[in-house]
Short mmCIF file of C-alpha atoms in Angstrom, two decimals:
data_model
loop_
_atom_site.label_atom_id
_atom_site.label_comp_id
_atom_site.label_asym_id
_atom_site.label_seq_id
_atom_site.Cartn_x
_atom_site.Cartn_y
_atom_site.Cartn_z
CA UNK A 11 35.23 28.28 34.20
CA UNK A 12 33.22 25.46 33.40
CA UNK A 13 31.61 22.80 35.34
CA UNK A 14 32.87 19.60 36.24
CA UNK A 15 30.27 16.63 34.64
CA UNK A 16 30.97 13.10 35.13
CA UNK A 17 32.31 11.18 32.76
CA UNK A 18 29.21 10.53 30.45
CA UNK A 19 26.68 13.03 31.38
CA UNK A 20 27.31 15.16 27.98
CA UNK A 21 26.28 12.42 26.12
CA UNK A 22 22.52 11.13 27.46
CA UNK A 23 19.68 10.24 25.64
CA UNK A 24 16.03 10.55 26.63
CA UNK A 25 14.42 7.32 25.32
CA UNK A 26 10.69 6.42 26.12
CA UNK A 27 10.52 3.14 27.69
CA UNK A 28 6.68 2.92 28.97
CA UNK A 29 4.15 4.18 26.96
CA UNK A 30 2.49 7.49 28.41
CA UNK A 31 -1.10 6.49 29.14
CA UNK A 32 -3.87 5.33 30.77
CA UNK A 33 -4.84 2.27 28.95
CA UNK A 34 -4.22 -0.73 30.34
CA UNK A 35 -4.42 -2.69 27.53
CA UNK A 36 -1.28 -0.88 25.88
CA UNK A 37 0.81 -0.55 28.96
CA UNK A 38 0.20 -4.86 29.19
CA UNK A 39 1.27 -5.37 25.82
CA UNK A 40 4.43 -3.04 25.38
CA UNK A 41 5.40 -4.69 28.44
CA UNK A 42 4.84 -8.91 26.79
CA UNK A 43 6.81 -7.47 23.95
CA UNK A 44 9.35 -5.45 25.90
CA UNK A 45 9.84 -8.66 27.80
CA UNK A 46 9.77 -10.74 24.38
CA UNK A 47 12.61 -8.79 22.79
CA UNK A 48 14.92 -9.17 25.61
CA UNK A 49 14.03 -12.77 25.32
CA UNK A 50 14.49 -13.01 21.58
CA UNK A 51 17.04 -11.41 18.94
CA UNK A 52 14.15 -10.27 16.56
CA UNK A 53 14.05 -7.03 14.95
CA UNK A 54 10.07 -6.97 14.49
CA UNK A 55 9.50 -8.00 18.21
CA UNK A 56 11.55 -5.01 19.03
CA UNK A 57 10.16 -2.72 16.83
CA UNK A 58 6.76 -3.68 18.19
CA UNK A 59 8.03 -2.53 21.67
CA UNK A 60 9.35 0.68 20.73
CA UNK A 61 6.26 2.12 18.64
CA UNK A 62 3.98 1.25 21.22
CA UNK A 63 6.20 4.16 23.81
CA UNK A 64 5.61 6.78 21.15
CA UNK A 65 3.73 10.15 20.79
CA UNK A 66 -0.06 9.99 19.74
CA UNK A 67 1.87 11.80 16.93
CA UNK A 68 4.23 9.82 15.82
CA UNK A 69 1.47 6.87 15.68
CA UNK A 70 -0.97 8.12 12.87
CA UNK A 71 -3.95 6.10 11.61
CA UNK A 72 -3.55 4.22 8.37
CA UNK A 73 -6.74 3.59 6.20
CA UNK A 74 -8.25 0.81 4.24
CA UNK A 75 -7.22 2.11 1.19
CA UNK A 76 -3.50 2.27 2.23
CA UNK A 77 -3.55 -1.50 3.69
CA UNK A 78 -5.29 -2.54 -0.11
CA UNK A 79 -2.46 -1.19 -1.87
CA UNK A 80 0.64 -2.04 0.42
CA UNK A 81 -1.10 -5.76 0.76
CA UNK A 82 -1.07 -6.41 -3.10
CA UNK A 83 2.60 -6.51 -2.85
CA UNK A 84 2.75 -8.27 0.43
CA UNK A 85 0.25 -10.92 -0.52
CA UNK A 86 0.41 -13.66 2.70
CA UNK A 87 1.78 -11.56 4.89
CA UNK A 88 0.41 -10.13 8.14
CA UNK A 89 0.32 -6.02 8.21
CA UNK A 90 1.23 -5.00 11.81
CA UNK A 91 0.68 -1.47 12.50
CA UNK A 92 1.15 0.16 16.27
CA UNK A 93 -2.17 2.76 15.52
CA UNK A 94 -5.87 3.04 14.31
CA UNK A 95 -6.75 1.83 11.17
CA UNK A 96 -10.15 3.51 9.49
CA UNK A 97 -12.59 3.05 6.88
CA UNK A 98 -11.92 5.08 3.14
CA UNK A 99 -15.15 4.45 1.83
CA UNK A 100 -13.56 5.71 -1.53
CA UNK A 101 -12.40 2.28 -2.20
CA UNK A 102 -15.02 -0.20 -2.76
CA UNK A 103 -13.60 -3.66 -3.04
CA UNK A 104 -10.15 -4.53 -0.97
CA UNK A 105 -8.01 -8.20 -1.08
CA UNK A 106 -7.95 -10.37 1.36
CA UNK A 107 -5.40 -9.70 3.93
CA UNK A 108 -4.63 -10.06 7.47
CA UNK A 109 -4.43 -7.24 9.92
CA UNK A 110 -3.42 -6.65 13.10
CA UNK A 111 -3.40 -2.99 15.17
CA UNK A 112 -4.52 -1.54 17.99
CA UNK A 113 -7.69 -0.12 17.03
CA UNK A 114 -9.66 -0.66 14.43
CA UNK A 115 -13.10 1.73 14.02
CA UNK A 116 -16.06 -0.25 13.50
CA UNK A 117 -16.77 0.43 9.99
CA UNK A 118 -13.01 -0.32 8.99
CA UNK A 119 -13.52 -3.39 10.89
CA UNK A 120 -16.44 -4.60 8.89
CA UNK A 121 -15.16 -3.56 5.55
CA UNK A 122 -12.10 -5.76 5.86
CA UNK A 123 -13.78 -8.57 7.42
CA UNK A 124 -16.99 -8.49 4.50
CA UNK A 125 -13.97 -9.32 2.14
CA UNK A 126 -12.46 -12.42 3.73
CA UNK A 127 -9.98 -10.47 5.38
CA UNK A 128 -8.87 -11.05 9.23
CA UNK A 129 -8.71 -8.20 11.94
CA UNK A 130 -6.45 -9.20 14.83
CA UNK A 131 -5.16 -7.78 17.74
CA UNK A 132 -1.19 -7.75 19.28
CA UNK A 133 -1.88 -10.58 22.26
CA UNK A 134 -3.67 -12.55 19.47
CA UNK A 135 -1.07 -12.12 17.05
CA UNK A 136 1.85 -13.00 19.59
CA UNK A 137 0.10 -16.14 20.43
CA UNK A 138 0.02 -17.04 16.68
CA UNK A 139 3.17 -16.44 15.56
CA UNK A 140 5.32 -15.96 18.53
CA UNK A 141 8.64 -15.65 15.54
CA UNK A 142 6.71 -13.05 13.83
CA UNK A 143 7.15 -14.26 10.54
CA UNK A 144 5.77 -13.34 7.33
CA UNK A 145 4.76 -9.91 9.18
CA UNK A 146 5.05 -6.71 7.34
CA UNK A 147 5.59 -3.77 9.16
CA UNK A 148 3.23 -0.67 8.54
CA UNK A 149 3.01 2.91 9.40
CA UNK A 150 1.05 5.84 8.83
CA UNK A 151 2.10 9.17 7.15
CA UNK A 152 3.49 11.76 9.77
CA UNK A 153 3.55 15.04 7.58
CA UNK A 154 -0.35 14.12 7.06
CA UNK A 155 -1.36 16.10 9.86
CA UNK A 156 -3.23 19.16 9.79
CA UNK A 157 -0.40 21.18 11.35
CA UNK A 158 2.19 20.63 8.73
CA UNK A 159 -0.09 22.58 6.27
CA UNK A 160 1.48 25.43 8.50
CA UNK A 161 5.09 24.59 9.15
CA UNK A 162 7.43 26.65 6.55
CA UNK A 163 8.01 30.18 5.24
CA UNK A 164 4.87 32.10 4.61
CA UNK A 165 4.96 35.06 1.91
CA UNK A 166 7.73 33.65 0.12
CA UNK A 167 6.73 33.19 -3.53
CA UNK A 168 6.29 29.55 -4.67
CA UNK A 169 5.22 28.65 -1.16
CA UNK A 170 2.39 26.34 -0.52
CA UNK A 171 2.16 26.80 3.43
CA UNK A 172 -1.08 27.32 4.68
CA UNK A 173 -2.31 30.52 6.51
CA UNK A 174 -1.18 30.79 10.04
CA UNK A 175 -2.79 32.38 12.87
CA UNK A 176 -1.94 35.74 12.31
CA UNK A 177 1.02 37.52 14.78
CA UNK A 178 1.86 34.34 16.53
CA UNK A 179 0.78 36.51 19.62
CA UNK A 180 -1.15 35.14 22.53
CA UNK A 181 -4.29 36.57 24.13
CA UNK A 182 -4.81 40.51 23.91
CA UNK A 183 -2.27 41.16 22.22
CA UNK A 184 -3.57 38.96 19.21
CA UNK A 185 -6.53 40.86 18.90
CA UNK A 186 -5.03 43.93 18.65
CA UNK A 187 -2.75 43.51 15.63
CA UNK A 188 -3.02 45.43 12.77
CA UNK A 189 -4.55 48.83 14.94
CA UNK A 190 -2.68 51.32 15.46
CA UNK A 191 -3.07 53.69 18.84
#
């Protein structure tokens, strides 16, 4: 016997329509662009909206380096990116470009800004170009985390994945492995 659903209920997606945190500042602007892409058919304006909602994990920094080389392609353009950008003090000299995200740490800040570049924030940028055009979307690399190093099969020859934490077993039970009573 099975159990009667209404018509529907199989088929319902979990979507993320506030952003889960205590800063004001973000929970303000998802909601001006929320509002904004309601308002207006545009894809970036929309986009905007949904990465703010998202995981700390699925919003991972980008750094100067990565902004030099994606803006020689995208020369006029302003790189929009829904996370923190920091300093690679690796690369020396960076072009020109335009930059707007929702953190920036102080020393990626300066480095941009030493090189005639412009550091801008989402209310600033939707007050400049409420169409969003000539914006370049940006985001960081996901599998760049330290945890991914685990992820896969351990043991198996030709595998890269890092050392784990042993059994997998919590507490006691972790310190005993490997002894034998």
């Amino acid at each position: 016997m099975g159990i009667q659903l209404q018509s529907g209920d199989r088929k319902r997606t979990i979507k993320r329509t506030t952003p889960h945190t205590d800063n004001h500042y973000k929970n303000v602007i998802q909601s001006v662009y929320a509002q904004a892409a309601e308002k207006v058919e545009n894809k970036d304006i929309a986009l905007i909206a949904k990465r703010m909602c998202q995981s700390q994990t699925n919003q991972p920094s980008v750094s100067t380096s990565r902004l030099a080389s994606i803006s020689k392609n995208q020369q006029g353009k302003t790189l929009v990116l829904v996370s923190t950008v920091t300093n690679d003090p690796r690369v020396i000299e960076i072009p020109k470009m335009t930059v707007c995200a929702l953190k920036f740490t102080a020393t990626a800040k300066a480095h941009i800004e030493k090189f005639g570049g412009k550091c801008i924030t989402f209310d600033d940028l939707i007050l400049e170009n409420p169409k969003m055009e000539n914006v370049f979307m940006v985001q960081g690399k996901r599998s760049h985390r330290a945890t991914y190093k685990k992820f896969g099969s351990a043991g198996i020859s030709s595998s890269v994945v890092a050392k784990g934490h042993g059994s997998g077993c919590k507490g006691r039970k972790r310190q005993l492995h490997g002894l034998r009573w």
